[in-house]
Short mmCIF file of C-alpha atoms in Angstrom, two decimals:
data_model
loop_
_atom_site.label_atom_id
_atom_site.label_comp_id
_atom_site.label_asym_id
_atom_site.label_seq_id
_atom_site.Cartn_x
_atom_site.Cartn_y
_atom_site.Cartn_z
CA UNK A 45 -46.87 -22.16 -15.59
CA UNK A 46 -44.16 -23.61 -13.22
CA UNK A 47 -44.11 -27.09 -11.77
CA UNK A 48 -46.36 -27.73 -8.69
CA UNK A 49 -44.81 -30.09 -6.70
CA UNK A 50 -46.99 -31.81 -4.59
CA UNK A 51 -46.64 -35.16 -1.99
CA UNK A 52 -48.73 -38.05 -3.20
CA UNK A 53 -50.97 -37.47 -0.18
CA UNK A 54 -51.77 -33.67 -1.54
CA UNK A 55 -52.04 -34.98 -4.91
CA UNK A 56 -54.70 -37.20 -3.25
CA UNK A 57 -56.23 -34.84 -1.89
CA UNK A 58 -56.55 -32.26 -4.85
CA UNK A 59 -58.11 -35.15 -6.97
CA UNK A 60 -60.55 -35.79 -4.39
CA UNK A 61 -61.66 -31.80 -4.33
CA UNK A 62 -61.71 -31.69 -7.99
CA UNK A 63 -63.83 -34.90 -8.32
CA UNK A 64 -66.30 -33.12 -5.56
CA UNK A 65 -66.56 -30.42 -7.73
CA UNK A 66 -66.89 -31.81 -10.96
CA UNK A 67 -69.46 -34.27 -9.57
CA UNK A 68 -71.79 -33.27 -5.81
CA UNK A 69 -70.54 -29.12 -6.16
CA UNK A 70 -71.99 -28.96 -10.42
CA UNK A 71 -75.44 -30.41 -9.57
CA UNK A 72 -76.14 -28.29 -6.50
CA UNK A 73 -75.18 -25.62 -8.22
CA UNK A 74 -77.08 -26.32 -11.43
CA UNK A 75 -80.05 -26.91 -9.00
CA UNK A 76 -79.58 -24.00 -7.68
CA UNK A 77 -79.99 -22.33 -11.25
CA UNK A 78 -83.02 -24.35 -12.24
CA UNK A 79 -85.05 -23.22 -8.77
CA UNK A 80 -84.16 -19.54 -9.34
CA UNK A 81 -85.20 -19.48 -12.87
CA UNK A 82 -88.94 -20.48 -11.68
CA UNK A 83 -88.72 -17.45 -9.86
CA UNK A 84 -89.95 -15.57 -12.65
CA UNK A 85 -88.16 -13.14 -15.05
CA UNK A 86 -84.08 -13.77 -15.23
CA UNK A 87 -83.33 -10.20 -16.11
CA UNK A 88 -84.56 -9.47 -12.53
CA UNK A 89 -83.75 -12.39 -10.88
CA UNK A 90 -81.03 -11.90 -7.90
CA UNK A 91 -81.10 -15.54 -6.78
CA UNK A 92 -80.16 -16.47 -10.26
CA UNK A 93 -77.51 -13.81 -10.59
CA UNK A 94 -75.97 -15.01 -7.67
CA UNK A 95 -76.55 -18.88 -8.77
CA UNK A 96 -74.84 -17.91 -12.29
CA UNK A 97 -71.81 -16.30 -10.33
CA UNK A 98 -71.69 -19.18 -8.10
CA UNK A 99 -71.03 -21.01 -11.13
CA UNK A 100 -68.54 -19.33 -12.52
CA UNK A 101 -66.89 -19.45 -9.35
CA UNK A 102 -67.07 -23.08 -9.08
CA UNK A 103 -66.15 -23.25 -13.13
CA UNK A 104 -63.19 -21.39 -12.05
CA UNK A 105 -62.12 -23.23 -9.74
CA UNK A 106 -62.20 -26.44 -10.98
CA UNK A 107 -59.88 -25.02 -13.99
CA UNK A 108 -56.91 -23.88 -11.40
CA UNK A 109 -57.53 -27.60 -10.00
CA UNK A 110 -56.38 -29.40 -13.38
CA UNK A 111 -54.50 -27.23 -14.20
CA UNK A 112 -52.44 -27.95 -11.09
CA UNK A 113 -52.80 -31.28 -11.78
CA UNK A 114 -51.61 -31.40 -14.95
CA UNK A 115 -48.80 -29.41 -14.15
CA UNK A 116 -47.81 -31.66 -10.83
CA UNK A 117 -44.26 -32.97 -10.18
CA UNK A 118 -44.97 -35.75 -7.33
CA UNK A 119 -42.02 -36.03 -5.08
CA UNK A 120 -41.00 -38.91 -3.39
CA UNK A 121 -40.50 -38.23 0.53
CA UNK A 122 -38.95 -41.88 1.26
CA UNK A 123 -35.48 -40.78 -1.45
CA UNK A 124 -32.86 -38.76 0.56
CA UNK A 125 -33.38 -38.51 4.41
CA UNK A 126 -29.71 -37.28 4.81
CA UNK A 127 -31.12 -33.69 4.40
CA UNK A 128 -33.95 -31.94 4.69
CA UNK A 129 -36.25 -31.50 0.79
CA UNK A 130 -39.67 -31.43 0.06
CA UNK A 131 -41.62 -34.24 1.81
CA UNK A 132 -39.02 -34.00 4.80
CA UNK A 133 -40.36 -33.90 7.90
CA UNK A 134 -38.33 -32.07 10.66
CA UNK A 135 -38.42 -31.11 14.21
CA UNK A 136 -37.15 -27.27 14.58
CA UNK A 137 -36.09 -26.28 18.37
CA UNK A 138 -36.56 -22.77 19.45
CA UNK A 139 -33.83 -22.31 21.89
CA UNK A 140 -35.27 -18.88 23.60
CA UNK A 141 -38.99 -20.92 24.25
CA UNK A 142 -37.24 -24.34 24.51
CA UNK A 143 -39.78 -25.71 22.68
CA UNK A 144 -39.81 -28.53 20.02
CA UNK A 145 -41.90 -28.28 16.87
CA UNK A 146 -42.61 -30.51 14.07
CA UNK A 147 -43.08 -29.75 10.06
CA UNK A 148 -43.81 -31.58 6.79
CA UNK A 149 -41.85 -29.39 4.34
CA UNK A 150 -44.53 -29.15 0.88
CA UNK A 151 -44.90 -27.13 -2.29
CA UNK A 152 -46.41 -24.21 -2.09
CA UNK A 153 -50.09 -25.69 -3.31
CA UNK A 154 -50.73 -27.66 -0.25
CA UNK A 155 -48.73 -25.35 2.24
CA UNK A 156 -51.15 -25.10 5.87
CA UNK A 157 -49.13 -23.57 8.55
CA UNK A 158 -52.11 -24.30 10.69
CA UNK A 159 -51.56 -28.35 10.35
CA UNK A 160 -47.82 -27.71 10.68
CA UNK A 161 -46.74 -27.88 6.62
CA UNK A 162 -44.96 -25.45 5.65
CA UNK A 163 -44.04 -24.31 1.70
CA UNK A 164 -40.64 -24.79 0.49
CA UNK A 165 -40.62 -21.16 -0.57
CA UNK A 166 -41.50 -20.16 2.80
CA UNK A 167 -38.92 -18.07 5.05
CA UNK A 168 -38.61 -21.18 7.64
CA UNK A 169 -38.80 -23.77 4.45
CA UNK A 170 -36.06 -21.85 2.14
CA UNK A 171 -33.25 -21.13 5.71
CA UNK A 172 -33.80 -25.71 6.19
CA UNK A 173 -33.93 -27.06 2.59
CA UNK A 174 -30.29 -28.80 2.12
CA UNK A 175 -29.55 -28.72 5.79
CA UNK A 176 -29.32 -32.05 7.85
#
């Protein structure tokens, strides 16, 4: 698997999830198994089908998350301001609108257009990486 390179604050952040999961997500979910198997007979249970999928879902999930972990390259946003990297943040002016907008240029793993980061292997982030 290639390097996922993350800021510290995504890094942050992924630990966080993964410690959610591992810890408040497992127990609901194993709840979740235990009250569906008083239901009555598994091999007909649908509330403990869907508890069991739930868990593999969440079992799942929690893999990708170390293994994005383990696989993080943690860039340093305070090294070279001279031109835009990941961890640059950068105003971008649309001459036709005249309107100013600002991104945090990330890896791809904690890219969210919505709160204005945007992935280094995105259109926008891949035209502004080396430019100053």
């Amino acid at each position: 698997m290639k390097d996922v390179i993350l800021t510290p604050e995504g890094y942050e952040n992924l630990k966080q999830e993964l410690d959610h999961l591992r810890g408040d997500r497992r127990r609901e979910v194993a709840e979740r198994i235990r009250v569906a198997r008083e239901f009555g007979d598994i091999a007909e249970n649908a509330e403990y089908d869907d508890a069991k999928n739930e868990q593999a879902m969440l079992e799942h999930k929690i893999a990708q998350l170390e293994e994005r972990l383990a696989n993080a390259r943690l860039i340093d946003s305070n090294s070279d301001t001279s031109t835009v990297s990941v961890g640059s943040r950068v105003r971008l002016r649309d001459l036709d609108l005249k309107e100013t907008v600002e991104y945090h240029i990330v890896g791809s793993a904690e890219a969210n257009p919505a709160e204005q980061k945007l992935s280094n292997e995105s259109p926008v982030g891949k035209a502004i990486i080396g430019r100053k």
